[in-house]
Structures are given as C-alpha cells and as structure tokens.
C-alpha cells in the first residue's frame, strides 16, 4: 500500500526544531513520538462554565507535566480563542498556529512545569466536539443538553492538550452549570456547591491516567434510573425517563453480568472506580467507551421501531463491546491509531465471547458470522481494502482507520487465532498483555509476543500475513470418489485480489451426508494447496464445505457438485449455523457472478416460508431485496416483486413467532412497490391492517411514509403531511426531514443536497439518516447528477464530520446507482487528479458493490 513518505509540514517542523518557525498541521507521528519521549506525569485541571443557549463556553486550564530535556514544546489547540496564558507563572502571549501553541524553551524547565490558560471554545448542534442537543419533547422548557465527544483527536478542539493516546493524563474537571443539571464525567463527583445566578459548581475527583480521547462529560437535566445494588448507573434525558425505566433495566443487568465475567476472564478487576452509562440522543456512534462513563446512542437502547429478539441481543452486544473497552482501550491503550484494531477488534470479539457465555442458548457464534463476516469480506475483497494495521502518518487521518477492517475483519481474524491457539492459551495471552501494560500503552506486537510466550507457538508469519497484509484468501475444494469412497480431497487458496499472497489457514472441513452425521476433518493450509490426508477413504459425501464452524477467515465457495447438492437440500439442514454458512456461501456465489441472481431468488421464495430462525430469515430477506433492487433485470423484478409482496403479507400476518412477524413486516416495507403492495403499507398506517401482536412505534410509521413518498404514491404527500401533524416530537421532526428527502422530484434533491453540505446548524444524525432516503434505490435517475459533486465534497466531509459519516455518505451515493455509466463516472473521478490517498481507498471500497452490480447484470441480463 502506498504511503506518503514524510508529509511536507513535518519536514518544516523537524528543520526548525530548535525554534519552531512553523508548527506542523495535525499531529504528525514524529511529533507524537518526540513528545512521548520527553513529556511525562501529565495532569489537567479543567474548568468550564456552561450557560443555556450560549454558543461558547469559557474554559480555565492548569496543565502540569514533566519535561526531560529543555526545549520548546507544542501543545495542541485546534479551535476556540485564547484569552491569556502563563508558563511557570510568567505571562505569555501565545499564538495559535496550525492548531498548536508553542511553549517557548526559555520559559520551561526540565522537570515539573505548570501552564495556565484561559480560553473560549464553541458549542454547536453539529460539527464541534461539544454538542448541544435541544430536547423538543420536553413539555416544560425545551431542555438543553451538552456533551463532549473527542475521539480520535478532537479534545484539542475543546482545550489545549497533548492530544495523542500515549500521553495519558490525570484529569480534574470542574463544571459550572444551571443547578438543575446533572453532570456525568469519568470520575465520581467530589463536591457540588452553589454558585451565582442559579448555577452550581460541580467538582469531580481526579481520574486515573487516561488518554485525551477518553475524557468526557455530559451535562443537562439528565435523570438517573433508581440506584440498585450491583448495577451500574444509567442516565437518560428527563423526557425519556419513564420509557427508560420500563425498557433500559436489562442494559444495566447485562453490563453488571458482563463486568463480572470480563473481570474474571481477564484476571483484572474493573479498572476504574465507577461505571456509568449515559443515553445520548443522536450520538454519532452506537456508543463511546469513555473511561468510567460510556455514552450510548439513545436509539440503540430505547428502540424507535418495534424491536425483535435479535435487536435486543444486538443492544447487548453494544453494551458488552463498550464495556470490554474499559480493559481493552482504556486500561491498555494503543500507542497510536495505527493499532486501532487492537481495541476495536477485541471489543467486538469479546462482546460475542461474553454473550456466548452469559446466554448459552442464543447461538451467539452464528450471530457473529451473520453480523461480522459479511461486512469484513465485503470490504476485504475490494481494491480499496487495507491491512488491519494501518499506517497513520498524521493523527488528522485517524478517522480513516475506522471501518469494517477494524470492526469486522479484526474480530474475524481473532476468532481464527483463538482456534489456532486453543481457548486456554488465547485467554492466558490476553491476561498477560493486560497485566503487563495496565494504565499504559501497547502495540500489536506486544500482544502477539504475549500469545507466543504462553503458547510456545511462533506467530510472526501468522501476524505478518493477517495483520500487516491486506486482502483475503478464496478457498476452493476439489474432491472425487471412487467405489463409494473419497479417493481425493484437497483445498487450495488464492488471493481474491490476484496477488501471490498465501495465508496460514486452519479450518474444519465438513463431509456432509444425507442419512448420517457429518464428519469433520481438520486442515491446516499453509501453502497454496493441500491434499487432506485425513479424509481419504471416508464414505463418499453428498457435499463438502470447507469452513464448518466458521473458524477460518476467507471466501469459501462451494464446488459445483456441492453447490447443486446444497441447493437441493439446504431447506432440510437442521443445524442453524451450518444452514446459515451454506446460505452465505450461495450468496457469495451470486456476488461472484457464479450463480444467476434470478436462480438464487427462486430459493428464498421456496424456502423462506418455512424458515423459523429470525436472523437467518432477516439476512435472506436482505439478500433477496438486494438482488431484486440491484441485480436482476426489470422483467425478473416484475416477476418476483408481487410474489415477495404476497409472501411478506402472508408471513407478517400468520407467522407463529412475533419476531418473524416483525421481520416480515419490515420486508413488506422494503419490497412493496406495486399499487397492491403500496396499498398494504397504507392500510397498516391507517390501522385497517395490523401486524398481530405488534404495536407500531413512531419510526415504523415514518419508514412506511418514507417508502410511500419514495415510490411516488399518489397519497404520499398527504400521508407525509398527516404524519407530521400526528408526530411533532423532536424525533418526528427528524424523521419528517428524512422522509421528505425521498421525494422523487428534482427540486427536492437540489434543496437537500445544498442543505447537507452547507447548513451548519443541521444536526449530523439528521443528514446521516437522510442519505439513504435521498438515494432511494429507485431514484438513481434523479440522484445521478449528484454523484460527482458528492465525490468532490469528500475532503470537506473528512474534515468536518464525525468518524462514520464519510463512509455512509459514499456508500449511499454510490449504492444509489446501478449503471455502467455511473461506474464510469466514479472511475473518471479517480483519474481526474490529486486525490487524498485514503479517500481514494474509501472510494475503491465503496465502488465495489457497483462494480459487482454492473458485472452481474452484464453476465445475467435476463
Ligand atoms: Zn469500540
């Protein structure tokens, strides 16, 4: 992978290192290294004053640190305005330059230094690390909430600091705010005293050493759910208190049980003095693991649509993911964001591991395959994929490291590692790593060495290929029988992107029979191909699948003889994980242009009515919808849509299980497009048709409205108007904005596109949730004119928006298209000039689905 050698700004910084003529942009890796070597014992005392409606907050800071050798020191401060500063009690006129403040060498000392700074920083509805949320649902007074969100490098937009993960500091926070506000931060409240003008000053105890991105506070009229022994505290805005009392209790229970389990699994007690969870409406992420004070997106806990069992388990996974970070990320932190996967990969993997132990009946590893693997494989087979370890030359680029590679591939690869090492060595390696680096920082090879030490297995080659190399293997099987016995079985691999790379792979090959139990044969494929000796002379199987139990990471396609057998028999395969893996393999064959999408669709139409497994039904319906909307010809779609509509309506009304009725209801919403289908949606909205046992929630209704608007239903506009009247809540206003974005009309698209890029007061989650509606699958003609502009806006988006927004933006605009012309436009843009290298990779990742769509349509035009 190409990496810029040394950024120009860094050269200037290094050339002028004795007197910093020009400060570098962002935080170059070298600056971070140099500071980490020179600076230690960092302590921040921070005071902010929060007043309702104010566009800024006044901040006072006392920063203490030790300096090893006398030299100028750069502090990071990227936003806001300086009022005054002193270094070791000498007043100074500090200047902000390229997001830094230079503390001059002649005012510093070796050993302890004290810096005092007064400043103002902004608070806004979007685009700033201090976000204001106004609660439209609060009957009394439209209450206001303010919260911080700094990851990966926005602490330096809120106060001057050393904004790098390996300069951990001890924070003491003091907040002055209206006296009816509740304030949550990393540490416990130490004191609260009355201040002038109905304000109150809240002081928090000093934290343990934490990275700047993990420091946080949330303030506003939050209410805490009633305290209960052994359960972590949970805070919610006051207008949702009653709902939270009814619906959020399980969140505290799963966190408490998870805490117990993880403390024992890691052989490390919970690393911080307390653990709170705060529900934040419209939070940019599902959750953020601030040390001792996790923020969760309110919508991930208080569901806006009628939830299924699976939705509840996904919520538990989220809670356990953020909880795991308290050890993996907060207690031991990656040294730099190039090792982001260390915290995200493990949090994700351990969340499933914990849930599998706490809820042994839930088939959690099947869920892991369904939720984790497809996203990982989808990115990892594109030309824009990256290694798990990603060079980050400047912290400015850290946002680009977030995505399916760290959230999905890394846990998938860890599952393979746990299989290779065995459960006990895997656990002992983790324990050793956490013990040796507690409250400090570490790198991926520290972890690999810990695994090597406990297992005695050399892992350097394994890590080189899985952590440092990009891409993934495609594994093929070939077998033949003679006289009713297997005469030959071999597996082989090649890089899906065509390089000569070969990965070390360990897998369980399943020999499957019609009338007897499956036989598993272990294979360790370390070269290009392997003859599996253990299988020779076994009874001739019906079909062979090379990744039973889902231990290995790669694309596992069925050979043609096995594929035919699977297509004929898949409905009768009782083991849910096996059935799911085989369905996954068939879908891979569609995306790989081996199986015609029309032939594939015949299978779910035949088998879905009998599918009782909620998550499998859900993923089959999602694949079917993709095939209908993207892959098949219009004639095929016209043939299949009425069948799906009829099936969805029938199952929505008559499935025995409530969860399945909800899944089918959502499928009807997604696939209805004929007048009859749309009529059903309207009947559900106006109450003439009910999904038995399901009480529609506001977002269920809004999703129906959005579908009607997008399909240009004659009653769409009236329905939207009626829903606005019916639901004028804060959420309702957001969802109305989303629904309107789907209107198939050029003026609307023009107005929205401008709003997305130019309206700074539009909350980010409103825009993010509208992207899909704006680019509704059937509106590619209307949205095609915006494709190029959407690509051209990427640098602005990378700069201004929170982590996941850019990927959502790109995916929505590119997936909104299905044609070769749109594909050509994306590639023309890639050739058009200087494009930031990591934006280029993101575009190559996103265009892969369009490439596949065009290839599938070309190969299977009918
Ligand atoms: Zn995470």
CSV table of C-alpha atoms in Angstrom, one decimal, residues 479-489 509-521 532-545 561-562:
chain,number,residue,atom,x,y,z
A,479,UNK,CA,-12.8,-33.9,-4.3
A,480,UNK,CA,-13.7,-37.1,-6.1
A,481,UNK,CA,-15.0,-40.5,-5.2
A,482,UNK,CA,-14.4,-44.0,-6.4
A,483,UNK,CA,-16.3,-47.0,-5.4
A,484,UNK,CA,-18.4,-45.0,-2.9
A,485,UNK,CA,-15.2,-43.8,-1.1
A,486,UNK,CA,-13.4,-40.4,-1.2
A,487,UNK,CA,-10.4,-41.0,-3.4
A,488,UNK,CA,-9.1,-37.4,-3.2
A,489,UNK,CA,-9.9,-34.3,-1.2
A,509,UNK,CA,-13.8,-29.4,6.5
A,510,UNK,CA,-17.2,-30.9,6.7
A,511,UNK,CA,-18.1,-34.0,4.8
A,512,UNK,CA,-21.9,-34.0,4.6
A,513,UNK,CA,-24.2,-36.9,4.2
A,514,UNK,CA,-27.9,-37.4,3.6
A,515,UNK,CA,-28.5,-40.1,6.1
A,516,UNK,CA,-25.7,-39.9,8.7
A,517,UNK,CA,-23.9,-37.4,10.8
A,518,UNK,CA,-21.4,-35.0,9.3
A,519,UNK,CA,-17.7,-35.8,9.5
A,520,UNK,CA,-15.3,-33.0,10.4
A,521,UNK,CA,-11.7,-33.1,9.2
A,532,UNK,CA,-6.3,-33.5,3.1
A,533,UNK,CA,-4.9,-36.9,4.1
A,534,UNK,CA,-7.3,-37.4,7.0
A,535,UNK,CA,-10.3,-37.6,4.6
A,536,UNK,CA,-9.1,-40.3,2.3
A,537,UNK,CA,-11.3,-43.4,2.1
A,538,UNK,CA,-14.1,-41.8,4.0
A,539,UNK,CA,-17.6,-42.6,2.7
A,540,UNK,CA,-18.3,-40.5,-0.4
A,541,UNK,CA,-20.2,-37.3,0.8
A,542,UNK,CA,-23.1,-35.5,-0.6
A,543,UNK,CA,-21.3,-32.2,-0.4
A,544,UNK,CA,-18.2,-30.7,1.1
A,545,UNK,CA,-18.0,-27.3,2.8
A,561,UNK,CA,-21.2,-30.6,-7.4
A,562,UNK,CA,-21.6,-29.5,-3.8
